[in-house]
mmCIF file of C-alpha atoms in Angstrom:
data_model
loop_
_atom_site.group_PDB
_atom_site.id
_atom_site.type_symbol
_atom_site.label_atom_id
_atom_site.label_comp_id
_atom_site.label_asym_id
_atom_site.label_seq_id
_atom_site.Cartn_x
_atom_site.Cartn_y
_atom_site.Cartn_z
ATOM 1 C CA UNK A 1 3.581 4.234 -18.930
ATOM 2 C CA UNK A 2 2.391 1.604 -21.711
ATOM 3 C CA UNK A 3 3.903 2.003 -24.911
ATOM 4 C CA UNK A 4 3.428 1.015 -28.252
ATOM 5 C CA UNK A 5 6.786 1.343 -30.125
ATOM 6 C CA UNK A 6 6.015 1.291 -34.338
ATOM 7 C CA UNK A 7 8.619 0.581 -36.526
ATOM 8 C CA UNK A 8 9.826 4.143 -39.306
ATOM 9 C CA UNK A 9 8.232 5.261 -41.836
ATOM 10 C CA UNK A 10 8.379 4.010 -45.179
ATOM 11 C CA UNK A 11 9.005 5.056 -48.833
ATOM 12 C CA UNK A 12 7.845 2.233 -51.304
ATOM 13 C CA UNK A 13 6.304 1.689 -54.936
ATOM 14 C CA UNK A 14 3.191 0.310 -56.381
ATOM 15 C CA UNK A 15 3.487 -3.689 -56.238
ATOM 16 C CA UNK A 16 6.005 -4.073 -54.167
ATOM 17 C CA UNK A 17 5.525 -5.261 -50.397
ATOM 18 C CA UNK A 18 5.387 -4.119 -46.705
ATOM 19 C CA UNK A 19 5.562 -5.184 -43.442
ATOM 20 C CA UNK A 20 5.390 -2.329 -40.212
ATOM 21 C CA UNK A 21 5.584 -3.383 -36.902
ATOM 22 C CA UNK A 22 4.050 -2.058 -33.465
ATOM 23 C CA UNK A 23 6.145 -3.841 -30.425
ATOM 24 C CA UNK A 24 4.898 -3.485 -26.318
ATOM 25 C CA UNK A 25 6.881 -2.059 -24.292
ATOM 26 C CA UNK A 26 5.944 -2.192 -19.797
ATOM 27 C CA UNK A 27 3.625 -4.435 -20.343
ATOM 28 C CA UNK A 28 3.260 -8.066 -21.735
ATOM 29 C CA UNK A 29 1.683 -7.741 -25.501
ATOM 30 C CA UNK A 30 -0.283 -11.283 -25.256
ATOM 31 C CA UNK A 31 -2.848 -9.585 -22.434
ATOM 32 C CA UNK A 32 -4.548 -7.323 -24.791
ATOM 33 C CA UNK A 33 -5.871 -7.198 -28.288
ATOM 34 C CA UNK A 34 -3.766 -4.835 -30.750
ATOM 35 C CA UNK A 35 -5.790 -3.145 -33.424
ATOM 36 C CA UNK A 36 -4.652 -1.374 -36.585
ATOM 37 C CA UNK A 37 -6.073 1.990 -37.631
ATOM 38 C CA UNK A 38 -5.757 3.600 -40.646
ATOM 39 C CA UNK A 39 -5.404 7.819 -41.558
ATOM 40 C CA UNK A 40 -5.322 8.637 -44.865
ATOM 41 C CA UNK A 41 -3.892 12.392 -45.259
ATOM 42 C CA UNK A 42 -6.514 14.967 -43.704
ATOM 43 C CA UNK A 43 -8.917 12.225 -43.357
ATOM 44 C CA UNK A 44 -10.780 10.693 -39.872
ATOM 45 C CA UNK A 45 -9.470 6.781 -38.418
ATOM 46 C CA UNK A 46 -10.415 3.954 -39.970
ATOM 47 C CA UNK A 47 -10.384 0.343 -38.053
ATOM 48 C CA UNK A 48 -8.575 -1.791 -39.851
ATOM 49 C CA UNK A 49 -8.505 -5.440 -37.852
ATOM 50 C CA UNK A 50 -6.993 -6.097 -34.612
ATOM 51 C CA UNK A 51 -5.286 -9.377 -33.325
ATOM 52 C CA UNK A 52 -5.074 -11.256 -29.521
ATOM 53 C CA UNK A 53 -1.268 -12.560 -29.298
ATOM 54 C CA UNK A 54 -2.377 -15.163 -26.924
ATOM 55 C CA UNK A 55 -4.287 -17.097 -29.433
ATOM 56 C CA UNK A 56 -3.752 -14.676 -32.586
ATOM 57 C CA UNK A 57 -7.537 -14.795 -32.850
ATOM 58 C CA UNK A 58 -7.840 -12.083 -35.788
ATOM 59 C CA UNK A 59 -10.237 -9.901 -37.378
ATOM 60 C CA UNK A 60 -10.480 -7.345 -40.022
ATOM 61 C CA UNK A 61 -12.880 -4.752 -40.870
ATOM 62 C CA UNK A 62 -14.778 -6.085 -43.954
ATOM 63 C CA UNK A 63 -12.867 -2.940 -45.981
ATOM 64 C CA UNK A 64 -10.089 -4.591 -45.537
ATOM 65 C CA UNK A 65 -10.130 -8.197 -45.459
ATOM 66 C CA UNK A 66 -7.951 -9.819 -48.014
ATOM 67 C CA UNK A 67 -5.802 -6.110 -48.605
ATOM 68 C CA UNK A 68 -3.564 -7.068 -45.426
ATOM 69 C CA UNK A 69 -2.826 -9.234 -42.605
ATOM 70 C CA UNK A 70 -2.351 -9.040 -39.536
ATOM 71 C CA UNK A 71 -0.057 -10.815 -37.967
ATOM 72 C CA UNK A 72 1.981 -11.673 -34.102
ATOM 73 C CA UNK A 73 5.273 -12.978 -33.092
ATOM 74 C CA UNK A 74 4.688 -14.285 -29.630
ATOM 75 C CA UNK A 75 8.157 -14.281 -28.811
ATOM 76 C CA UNK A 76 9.657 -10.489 -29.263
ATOM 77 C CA UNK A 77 5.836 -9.501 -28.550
ATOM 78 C CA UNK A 78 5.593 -7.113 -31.755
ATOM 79 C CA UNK A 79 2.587 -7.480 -34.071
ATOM 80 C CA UNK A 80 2.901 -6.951 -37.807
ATOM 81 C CA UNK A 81 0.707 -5.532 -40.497
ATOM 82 C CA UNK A 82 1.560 -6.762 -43.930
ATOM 83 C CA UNK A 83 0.484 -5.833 -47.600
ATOM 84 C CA UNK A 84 1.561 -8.299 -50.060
ATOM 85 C CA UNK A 85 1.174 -5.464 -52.739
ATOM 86 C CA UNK A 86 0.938 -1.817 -51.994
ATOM 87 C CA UNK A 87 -1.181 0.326 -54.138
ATOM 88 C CA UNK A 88 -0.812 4.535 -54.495
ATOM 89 C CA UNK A 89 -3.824 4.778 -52.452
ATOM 90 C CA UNK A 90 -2.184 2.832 -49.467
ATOM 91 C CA UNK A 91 -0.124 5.541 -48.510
ATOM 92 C CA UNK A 92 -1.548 6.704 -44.908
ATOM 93 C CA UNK A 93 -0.607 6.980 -41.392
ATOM 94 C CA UNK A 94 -0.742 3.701 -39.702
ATOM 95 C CA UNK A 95 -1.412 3.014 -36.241
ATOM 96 C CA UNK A 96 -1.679 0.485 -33.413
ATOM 97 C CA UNK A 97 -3.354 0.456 -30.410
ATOM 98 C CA UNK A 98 -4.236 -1.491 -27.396
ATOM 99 C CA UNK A 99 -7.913 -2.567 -26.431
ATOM 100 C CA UNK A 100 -8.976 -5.110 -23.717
ATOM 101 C CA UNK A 101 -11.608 -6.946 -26.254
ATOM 102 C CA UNK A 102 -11.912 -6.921 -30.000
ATOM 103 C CA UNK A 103 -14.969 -4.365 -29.730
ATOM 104 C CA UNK A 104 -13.886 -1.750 -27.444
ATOM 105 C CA UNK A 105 -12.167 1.674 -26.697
ATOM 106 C CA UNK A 106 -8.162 2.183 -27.530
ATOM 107 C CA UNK A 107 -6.602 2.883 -24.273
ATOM 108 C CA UNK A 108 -2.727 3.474 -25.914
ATOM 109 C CA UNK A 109 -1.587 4.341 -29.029
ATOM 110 C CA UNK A 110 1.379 4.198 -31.053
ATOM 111 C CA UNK A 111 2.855 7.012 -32.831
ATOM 112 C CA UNK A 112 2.282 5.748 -36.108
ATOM 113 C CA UNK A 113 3.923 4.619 -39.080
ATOM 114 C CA UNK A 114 3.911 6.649 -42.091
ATOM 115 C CA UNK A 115 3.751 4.579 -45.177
ATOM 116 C CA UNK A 116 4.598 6.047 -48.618
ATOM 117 C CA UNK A 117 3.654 4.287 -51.740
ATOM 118 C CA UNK B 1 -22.522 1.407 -38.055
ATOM 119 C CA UNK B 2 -22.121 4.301 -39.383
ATOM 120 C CA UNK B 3 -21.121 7.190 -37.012
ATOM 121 C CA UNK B 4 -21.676 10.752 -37.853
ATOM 122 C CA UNK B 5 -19.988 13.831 -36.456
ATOM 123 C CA UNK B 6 -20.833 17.837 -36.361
ATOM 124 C CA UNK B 7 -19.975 20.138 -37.110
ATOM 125 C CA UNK B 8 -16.588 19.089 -39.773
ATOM 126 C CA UNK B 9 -15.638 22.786 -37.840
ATOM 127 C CA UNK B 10 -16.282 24.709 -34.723
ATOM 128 C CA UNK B 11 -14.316 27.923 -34.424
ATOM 129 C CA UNK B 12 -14.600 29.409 -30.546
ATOM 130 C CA UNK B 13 -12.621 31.450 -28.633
ATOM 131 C CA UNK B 14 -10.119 30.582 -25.969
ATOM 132 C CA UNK B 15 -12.616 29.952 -22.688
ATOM 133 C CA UNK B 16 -15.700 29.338 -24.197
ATOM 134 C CA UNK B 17 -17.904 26.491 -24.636
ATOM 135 C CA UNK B 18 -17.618 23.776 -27.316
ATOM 136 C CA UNK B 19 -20.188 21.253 -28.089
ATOM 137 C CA UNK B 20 -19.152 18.541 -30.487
ATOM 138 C CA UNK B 21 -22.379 15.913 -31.695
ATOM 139 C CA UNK B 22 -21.703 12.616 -32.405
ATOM 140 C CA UNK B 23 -24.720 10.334 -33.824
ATOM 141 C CA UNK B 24 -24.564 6.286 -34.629
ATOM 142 C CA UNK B 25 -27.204 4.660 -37.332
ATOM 143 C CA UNK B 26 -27.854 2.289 -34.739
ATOM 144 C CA UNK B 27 -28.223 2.148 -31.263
ATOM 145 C CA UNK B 28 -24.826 1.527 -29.447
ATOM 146 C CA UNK B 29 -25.574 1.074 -26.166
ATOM 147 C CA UNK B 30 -23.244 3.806 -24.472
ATOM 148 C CA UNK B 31 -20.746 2.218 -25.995
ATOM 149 C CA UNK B 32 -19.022 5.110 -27.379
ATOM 150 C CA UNK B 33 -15.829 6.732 -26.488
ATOM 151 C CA UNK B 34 -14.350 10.522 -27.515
ATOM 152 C CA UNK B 35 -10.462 10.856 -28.416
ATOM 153 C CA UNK B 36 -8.340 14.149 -29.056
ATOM 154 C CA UNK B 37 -5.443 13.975 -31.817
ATOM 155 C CA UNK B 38 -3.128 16.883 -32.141
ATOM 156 C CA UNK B 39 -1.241 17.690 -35.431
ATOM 157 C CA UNK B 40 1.438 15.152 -35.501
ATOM 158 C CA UNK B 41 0.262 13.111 -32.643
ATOM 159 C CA UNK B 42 -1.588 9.547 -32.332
ATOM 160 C CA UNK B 43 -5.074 9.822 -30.835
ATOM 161 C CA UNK B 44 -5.618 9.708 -26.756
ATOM 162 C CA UNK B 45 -8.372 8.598 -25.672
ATOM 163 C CA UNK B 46 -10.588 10.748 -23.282
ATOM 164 C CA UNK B 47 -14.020 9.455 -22.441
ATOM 165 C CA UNK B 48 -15.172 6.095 -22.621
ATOM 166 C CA UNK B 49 -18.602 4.729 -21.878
ATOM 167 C CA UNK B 50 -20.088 7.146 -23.145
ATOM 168 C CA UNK B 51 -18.878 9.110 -19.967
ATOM 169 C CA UNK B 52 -16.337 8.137 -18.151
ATOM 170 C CA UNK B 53 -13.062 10.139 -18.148
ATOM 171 C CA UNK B 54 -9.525 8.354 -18.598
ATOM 172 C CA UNK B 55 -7.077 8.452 -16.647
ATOM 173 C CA UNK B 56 -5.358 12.398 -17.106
ATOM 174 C CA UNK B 57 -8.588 13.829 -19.105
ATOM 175 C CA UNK B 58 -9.269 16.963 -17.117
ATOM 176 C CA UNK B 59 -12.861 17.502 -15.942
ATOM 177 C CA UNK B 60 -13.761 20.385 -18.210
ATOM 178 C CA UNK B 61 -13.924 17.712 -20.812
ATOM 179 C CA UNK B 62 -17.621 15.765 -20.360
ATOM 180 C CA UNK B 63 -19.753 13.080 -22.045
ATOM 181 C CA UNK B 64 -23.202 12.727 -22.554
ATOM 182 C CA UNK B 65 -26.002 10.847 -24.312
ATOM 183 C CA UNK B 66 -29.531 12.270 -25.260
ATOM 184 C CA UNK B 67 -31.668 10.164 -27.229
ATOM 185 C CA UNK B 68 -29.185 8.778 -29.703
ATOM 186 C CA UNK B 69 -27.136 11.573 -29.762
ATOM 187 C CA UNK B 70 -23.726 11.852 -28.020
ATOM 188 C CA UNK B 71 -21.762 14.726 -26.980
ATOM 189 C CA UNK B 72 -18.741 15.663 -26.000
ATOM 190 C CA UNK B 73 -18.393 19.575 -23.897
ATOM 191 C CA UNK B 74 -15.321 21.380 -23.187
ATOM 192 C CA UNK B 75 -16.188 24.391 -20.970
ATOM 193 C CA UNK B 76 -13.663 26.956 -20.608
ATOM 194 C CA UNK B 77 -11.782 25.805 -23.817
ATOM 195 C CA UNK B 78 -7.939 26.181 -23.500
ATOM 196 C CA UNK B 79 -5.671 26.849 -26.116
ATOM 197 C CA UNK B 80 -4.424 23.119 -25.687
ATOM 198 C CA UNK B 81 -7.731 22.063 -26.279
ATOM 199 C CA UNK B 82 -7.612 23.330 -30.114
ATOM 200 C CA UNK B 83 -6.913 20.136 -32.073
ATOM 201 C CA UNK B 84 -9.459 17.077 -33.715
ATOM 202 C CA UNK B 85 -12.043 15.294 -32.003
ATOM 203 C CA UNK B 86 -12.989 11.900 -32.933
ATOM 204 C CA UNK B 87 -15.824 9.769 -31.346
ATOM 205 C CA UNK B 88 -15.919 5.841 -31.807
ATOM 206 C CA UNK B 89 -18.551 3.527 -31.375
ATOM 207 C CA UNK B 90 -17.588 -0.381 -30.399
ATOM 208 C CA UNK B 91 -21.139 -1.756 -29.885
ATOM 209 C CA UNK B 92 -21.490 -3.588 -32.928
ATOM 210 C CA UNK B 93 -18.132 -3.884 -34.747
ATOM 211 C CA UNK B 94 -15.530 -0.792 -33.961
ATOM 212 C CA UNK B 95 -16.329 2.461 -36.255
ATOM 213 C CA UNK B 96 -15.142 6.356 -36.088
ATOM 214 C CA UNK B 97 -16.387 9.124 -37.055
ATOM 215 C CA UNK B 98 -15.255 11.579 -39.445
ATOM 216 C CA UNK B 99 -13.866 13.789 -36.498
ATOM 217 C CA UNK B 100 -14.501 17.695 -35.591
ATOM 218 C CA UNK B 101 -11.846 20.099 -35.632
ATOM 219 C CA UNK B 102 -12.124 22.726 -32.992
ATOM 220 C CA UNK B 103 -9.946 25.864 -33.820
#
């Protein structure tokens, strides 16, 4: 089974920075596009960006451009999602999943990263 | 796009019927896919294309189009079936909806 191991949750404060992680596991990472989705508490998903390790051809949601990046190490296939300075209204569920194309349905998910701020 | 679910609620009882809507502001081409997220859990996906069940999704769980409208059914709900629904368009862009809760 394909899975999409994210890195613990995490406790931080206003300003300072973050980077969670979302690793492949049975399956080589650089084959599909990873995606980022966003839960704020009792809320519905939110698309955040999503990345292609074999090129890192990225893209973010317009809502989000220029709050994070997105990010891949090719070689421990993990893909990153980084704010350079977290605000209180960061704190969410974060997830990745795994799409064949940059527009299309999630086939596996991670279990999410809980961030904090 | 902007993709709009109903009800925010459904309450039914354990082997009835559930109908969840799920409308985009534009046309989408059937390219819209249903996923179920249980308290705690990630989401798993459960229809694609509009209606095409993944791999594990059982068959009491269907998906439909009418007009511009999409649906998602459950007959015979199950008590694992209680949990949120979210539907997600990827024509244009990739958007979800603001999910239905079925309890």
């Amino acid at each position: 089974e394909v899975q999409l191991v994210q890195s613990g949750a995490e406790v931080k404060k206003p300003g300072e920075s973050l980077k969670i992680s979302c690793k492949g596991s049975d399956y080589h990472l650089s084959t599909y596009w990873i995606a980022w989705v966003r839960q704020m508490p009792g809320r519905g998903l939110e698309w955040m960006g999503i990345i292609y390790p074999g090129d890192s051809d990225t893209r973010y949601s317009p809502s989000f451009q220029g709050q994070v990046t997105i990010s891949v190490d090719k070689s421990t296939t993990t893909a990153y999602l980084r704010w350079a300075s977290l605000r209180a209204s960061d704190t969410a569920m974060y997830y990745c999943a795994r799409s064949v194309g940059p527009e299309y349905h999630f086939d596996s998910w991670g279990r999410g990263t809980l961030v904090t701020v | 796009i902007v993709v709009t679910q109903s009800p925010a609620t459904l309450s039914v009882s354990p082997g009835e019927r559930a109908t969840l809507s799920c409308r985009a502001s534009e046309i989408v081409s059937g390219n819209l896919a249903w996923y179920q997220q249980k308290p705690g859990q990630a989401p798993r996906l459960l229809i694609y294309g509009t209606s095409t069940r993944a791999a594990g999704t059982p068959a009491r769980f269907t998906g439909s189009v009418s007009g511009t409208e999409y649906t998602l059914t459950i007959t015979s709900l199950q008590s694992e079936d209680f949990a949120v629904y979210h539907c997600q368009q990827y024509n244009r862009g990739v958007t979800f909806g603001g999910g239905t809760k079925v309890e």
